[in-house]
Structure formats: C-alpha cells, structure tokens
mmCIF file of C-alpha atoms in Angstrom:
data_model
loop_
_atom_site.group_PDB
_atom_site.id
_atom_site.type_symbol
_atom_site.label_atom_id
_atom_site.label_comp_id
_atom_site.label_asym_id
_atom_site.label_seq_id
_atom_site.Cartn_x
_atom_site.Cartn_y
_atom_site.Cartn_z
ATOM 1 C CA MET A 28 134.319 89.831 109.863
ATOM 2 C CA GLY A 29 136.644 87.148 111.147
ATOM 3 C CA THR A 30 135.911 84.764 113.993
ATOM 4 C CA SER A 31 138.424 86.452 116.288
ATOM 5 C CA ALA A 32 136.778 89.852 115.697
ATOM 6 C CA LEU A 33 133.353 88.363 116.474
ATOM 7 C CA HIS A 34 134.785 86.799 119.630
ATOM 8 C CA ARG A 35 136.387 90.111 120.630
ATOM 9 C CA ASP A 36 133.103 91.967 120.050
ATOM 10 C CA SER A 37 131.297 89.331 122.098
ATOM 11 C CA GLU A 38 133.728 89.836 124.979
ATOM 12 C CA LEU A 39 133.337 93.615 124.743
ATOM 13 C CA ILE A 40 129.531 93.273 124.770
ATOM 14 C CA ASP A 41 129.740 91.097 127.907
ATOM 15 C CA GLN A 42 131.925 93.731 129.557
ATOM 16 C CA LEU A 43 129.555 96.480 128.346
ATOM 17 C CA ARG A 44 126.597 94.696 129.943
ATOM 18 C CA ASN A 45 128.490 94.977 133.239
ATOM 19 C CA GLY A 46 128.892 98.740 132.783
ATOM 20 C CA ASP A 47 132.508 98.720 131.583
ATOM 21 C CA GLU A 48 133.102 102.163 130.051
ATOM 22 C CA THR A 49 136.383 101.041 128.492
ATOM 23 C CA ALA A 50 134.570 98.302 126.545
ATOM 24 C CA PHE A 51 132.021 100.869 125.373
ATOM 25 C CA THR A 52 134.814 103.225 124.291
ATOM 26 C CA GLN A 53 136.539 100.420 122.377
ATOM 27 C CA LEU A 54 133.310 99.562 120.529
ATOM 28 C CA TYR A 55 132.715 103.228 119.828
ATOM 29 C CA ASP A 56 136.244 103.743 118.513
ATOM 30 C CA GLN A 57 136.016 100.612 116.400
ATOM 31 C CA TYR A 58 132.685 101.389 114.728
ATOM 32 C CA HIS A 59 132.088 105.130 114.917
ATOM 33 C CA ARG A 60 133.771 106.131 111.660
ATOM 34 C CA ALA A 61 132.201 103.379 109.558
ATOM 35 C CA VAL A 62 128.657 103.903 110.827
ATOM 36 C CA TYR A 63 129.057 107.677 110.521
ATOM 37 C CA PHE A 64 129.736 107.360 106.785
ATOM 38 C CA TYR A 65 126.964 104.788 106.479
ATOM 39 C CA VAL A 66 124.464 107.208 108.016
ATOM 40 C CA LEU A 67 125.901 110.157 106.069
ATOM 41 C CA ASP A 68 125.047 108.295 102.875
ATOM 42 C CA TYR A 69 121.404 108.476 103.932
ATOM 43 C CA VAL A 70 121.057 111.904 105.495
ATOM 44 C CA LYS A 71 123.692 113.824 103.482
ATOM 45 C CA ALA A 72 124.374 116.403 106.211
ATOM 46 C CA PRO A 73 127.447 115.753 108.393
ATOM 47 C CA GLN A 74 125.965 117.276 111.548
ATOM 48 C CA VAL A 75 122.776 115.248 111.206
ATOM 49 C CA ALA A 76 124.810 112.068 110.618
ATOM 50 C CA GLU A 77 126.931 112.792 113.686
ATOM 51 C CA ASP A 78 123.796 113.365 115.766
ATOM 52 C CA VAL A 79 122.309 110.071 114.594
ATOM 53 C CA VAL A 80 125.473 108.126 115.390
ATOM 54 C CA HIS A 81 125.715 109.825 118.775
ATOM 55 C CA ASP A 82 122.085 108.868 119.514
ATOM 56 C CA VAL A 83 122.742 105.268 118.483
ATOM 57 C CA PHE A 84 125.713 104.891 120.796
ATOM 58 C CA MET A 85 123.881 106.646 123.620
ATOM 59 C CA LYS A 86 121.009 104.196 123.173
ATOM 60 C CA ILE A 87 123.429 101.265 123.311
ATOM 61 C CA TRP A 88 124.887 102.634 126.548
ATOM 62 C CA GLU A 89 121.436 103.171 128.033
ATOM 63 C CA ILE A 90 120.238 99.619 127.268
ATOM 64 C CA ARG A 91 123.584 97.943 127.923
ATOM 65 C CA GLU A 92 122.382 95.777 130.815
ATOM 66 C CA GLY A 93 119.600 94.187 128.752
ATOM 67 C CA LEU A 94 121.513 94.184 125.466
ATOM 68 C CA THR A 95 120.611 91.010 123.577
ATOM 69 C CA ILE A 96 122.370 90.525 120.261
ATOM 70 C CA THR A 97 121.438 87.456 118.227
ATOM 71 C CA THR A 98 123.681 88.361 115.286
ATOM 72 C CA SER A 99 127.046 90.094 115.237
ATOM 73 C CA PHE A 100 127.378 93.438 116.996
ATOM 74 C CA SER A 101 128.226 94.960 113.640
ATOM 75 C CA SER A 102 124.931 93.790 112.102
ATOM 76 C CA TYR A 103 123.041 94.944 115.161
ATOM 77 C CA LEU A 104 124.704 98.353 115.066
ATOM 78 C CA TYR A 105 124.124 98.900 111.352
ATOM 79 C CA ARG A 106 120.459 97.903 111.697
ATOM 80 C CA ILE A 107 119.976 100.472 114.464
ATOM 81 C CA CYS A 108 121.803 103.094 112.375
ATOM 82 C CA HIS A 109 119.642 102.303 109.371
ATOM 83 C CA ASN A 110 116.459 102.719 111.408
ATOM 84 C CA LYS A 111 117.680 105.931 113.037
ATOM 85 C CA ALA A 112 118.724 107.313 109.632
ATOM 86 C CA ILE A 113 115.214 106.661 108.298
ATOM 87 C CA ASP A 114 113.811 108.451 111.366
ATOM 88 C CA ALA A 115 116.163 111.370 110.674
ATOM 89 C CA LEU A 116 115.020 111.529 107.047
ATOM 90 C CA GLN A 117 111.409 111.691 108.189
ATOM 91 C CA LYS A 118 112.337 114.487 110.576
ATOM 92 C CA ILE A 119 114.190 116.316 107.782
ATOM 93 C CA ALA A 120 111.148 116.007 105.535
ATOM 94 C CA LYS A 121 108.994 117.722 108.184
ATOM 95 C CA ASP A 122 111.471 120.395 109.318
ATOM 96 C CA GLU A 123 112.213 123.262 106.931
ATOM 97 C CA LYS A 124 115.386 124.309 108.784
ATOM 98 C CA LEU A 125 116.825 120.784 108.606
ATOM 99 C CA ARG A 126 115.851 120.525 104.933
ATOM 100 C CA GLN A 127 117.762 123.720 104.202
ATOM 101 C CA GLU A 128 120.781 122.398 106.097
ATOM 102 C CA VAL A 129 120.762 119.206 104.039
ATOM 103 C CA LEU A 130 120.367 121.181 100.814
ATOM 104 C CA GLN A 131 123.386 123.312 101.737
ATOM 105 C CA TRP A 132 125.483 120.141 101.829
ATOM 106 C CA ILE A 133 123.941 118.518 98.767
ATOM 107 C CA GLU A 134 124.016 121.446 96.335
ATOM 108 C CA PRO A 135 127.827 121.797 96.105
ATOM 109 C CA GLN A 136 128.142 118.029 95.636
ATOM 110 C CA VAL A 137 125.535 118.044 92.872
ATOM 111 C CA LYS A 138 127.197 121.004 91.151
ATOM 112 C CA GLU A 139 130.585 119.304 91.366
ATOM 113 C CA LYS A 140 129.186 116.091 89.894
ATOM 114 C CA GLU A 141 127.431 118.025 87.132
ATOM 115 C CA GLN A 142 130.663 119.838 86.282
ATOM 116 C CA THR A 143 132.594 116.559 86.222
ATOM 117 C CA LEU A 144 129.918 115.013 84.016
ATOM 118 C CA GLN A 145 130.060 117.980 81.636
ATOM 119 C CA GLU A 146 133.843 117.729 81.465
ATOM 120 C CA HIS A 147 133.664 113.999 80.701
ATOM 121 C CA ARG A 148 130.977 114.653 78.108
ATOM 122 C CA ALA A 149 133.102 117.366 76.449
ATOM 123 C CA VAL A 150 136.138 115.046 76.302
ATOM 124 C CA TYR A 151 133.959 112.239 74.917
ATOM 125 C CA TYR A 152 132.407 114.433 72.218
ATOM 126 C CA GLU A 153 135.787 115.868 71.276
ATOM 127 C CA ARG A 154 137.150 112.344 70.844
ATOM 128 C CA ILE A 155 134.188 111.334 68.667
ATOM 129 C CA TYR A 156 134.591 114.534 66.653
ATOM 130 C CA GLN A 157 138.297 113.856 66.062
ATOM 131 C CA GLU A 158 137.593 110.227 65.134
ATOM 132 C CA ALA A 159 134.948 111.343 62.625
ATOM 133 C CA ILE A 160 137.370 113.820 61.043
ATOM 134 C CA SER A 161 140.093 111.157 60.926
ATOM 135 C CA ALA A 162 137.707 108.853 59.082
ATOM 136 C CA LEU A 163 137.428 111.354 56.200
ATOM 137 C CA SER A 164 139.750 111.254 53.244
ATOM 138 C CA PRO A 165 142.620 113.791 53.426
ATOM 139 C CA GLN A 166 140.958 116.048 50.867
ATOM 140 C CA ARG A 167 137.597 116.002 52.667
ATOM 141 C CA GLN A 168 139.371 116.674 55.961
ATOM 142 C CA LYS A 169 140.881 119.838 54.483
ATOM 143 C CA VAL A 170 137.503 121.012 53.152
ATOM 144 C CA PHE A 171 135.737 120.210 56.405
ATOM 145 C CA LEU A 172 138.323 122.004 58.531
ATOM 146 C CA LEU A 173 138.325 125.062 56.292
ATOM 147 C CA CYS A 174 134.523 125.293 56.309
ATOM 148 C CA ARG A 175 133.706 124.261 59.886
ATOM 149 C CA GLU A 176 136.658 125.480 61.878
ATOM 150 C CA GLN A 177 137.755 128.485 59.840
ATOM 151 C CA GLY A 178 134.249 129.507 58.748
ATOM 152 C CA LYS A 179 134.957 129.618 55.013
ATOM 153 C CA THR A 180 132.288 128.997 52.435
ATOM 154 C CA TYR A 181 132.494 125.985 50.131
ATOM 155 C CA GLU A 182 133.496 128.333 47.301
ATOM 156 C CA GLU A 183 136.299 129.880 49.373
ATOM 157 C CA ALA A 184 137.548 126.440 50.415
ATOM 158 C CA ALA A 185 137.428 125.214 46.841
ATOM 159 C CA ALA A 186 139.350 128.273 45.626
ATOM 160 C CA GLU A 187 141.961 127.890 48.360
ATOM 161 C CA LEU A 188 142.454 124.188 47.612
ATOM 162 C CA GLY A 189 142.300 124.670 43.849
ATOM 163 C CA ILE A 190 139.323 122.391 43.307
#
C-alpha cells in the first residue's frame, strides 16, 4: 500500500474516532470486498463470510473512540478478520446446521474441480498415448491400431497386412 493510501486511511481513522459515519462508510467501501473474499477462503460459505465481515465492521464501529492501530488499518483489519474467521470455523465445527450449509457450498466446487482434473488427465493420457503410437515404426503402428483399436487378433491383423 502506498504512502498516500496509508495517510488517507490514517485520516479516515481519525475521523472515525470522532464518530464520522462518512469516514466509516469510506473504509467499509474500500475494504469490504477484499476482506469478504479473504474470509470466504476460510469459511467457504458466502453467508457465513458476509456475517463475519459484518461483525468485524460492527466491532470497529463500536470501538471507534478507543481504536488504536499500531500498523496499517489494512493489517489491523485483516488480523481481525483472520481471528473472526477462525472463530467462525470453530462454530461451524460445533454446529451441524452450519456444517451442512458449508458442505452445500463446498460440494459443487469439489465436484467441478474433480471434473476439471479428470478432463485434464484424459487429455494428458491421450497425448501420451498418441506420442507412444507415433514412436512406433509405421508397420507396428498399423498392427497396434488394428489389434487395439479395431479389436482384431494378431492373426487377423497379419492376414490383413499380408505379413
């Protein structure tokens, strides 16, 4: 983050300490999207991530008068989000309904990744297969293709090729 952005955040924090709702809104608008995706990476469920981010910003508003930031606001915010995400994961681990909600979001992603992996694997194996066939002599290629792809016996292939 550049010096001017740090300075701007510092000014907004000073205004926030004085109860300036516009400063709070500007910080929220500036960071909400990024911290949402950061938290979503942990908790996997969009609604849970949104709740965590909402809680974080509510906490910042509640403690605004005594807000003491020794690093950048960004670092401070991400640290709070990290801690709240861990708390949410602990809550998910204990709550069957939340676990099911998270699984509903994870399962389609896992299936999609598995399908993509299978497709990549199929393309990879097909390429290796074609390279192996290409490495054979022309005569062996003909025999191989007749036997493996057309299902002929070695005798039938030999008769067809006149060998």
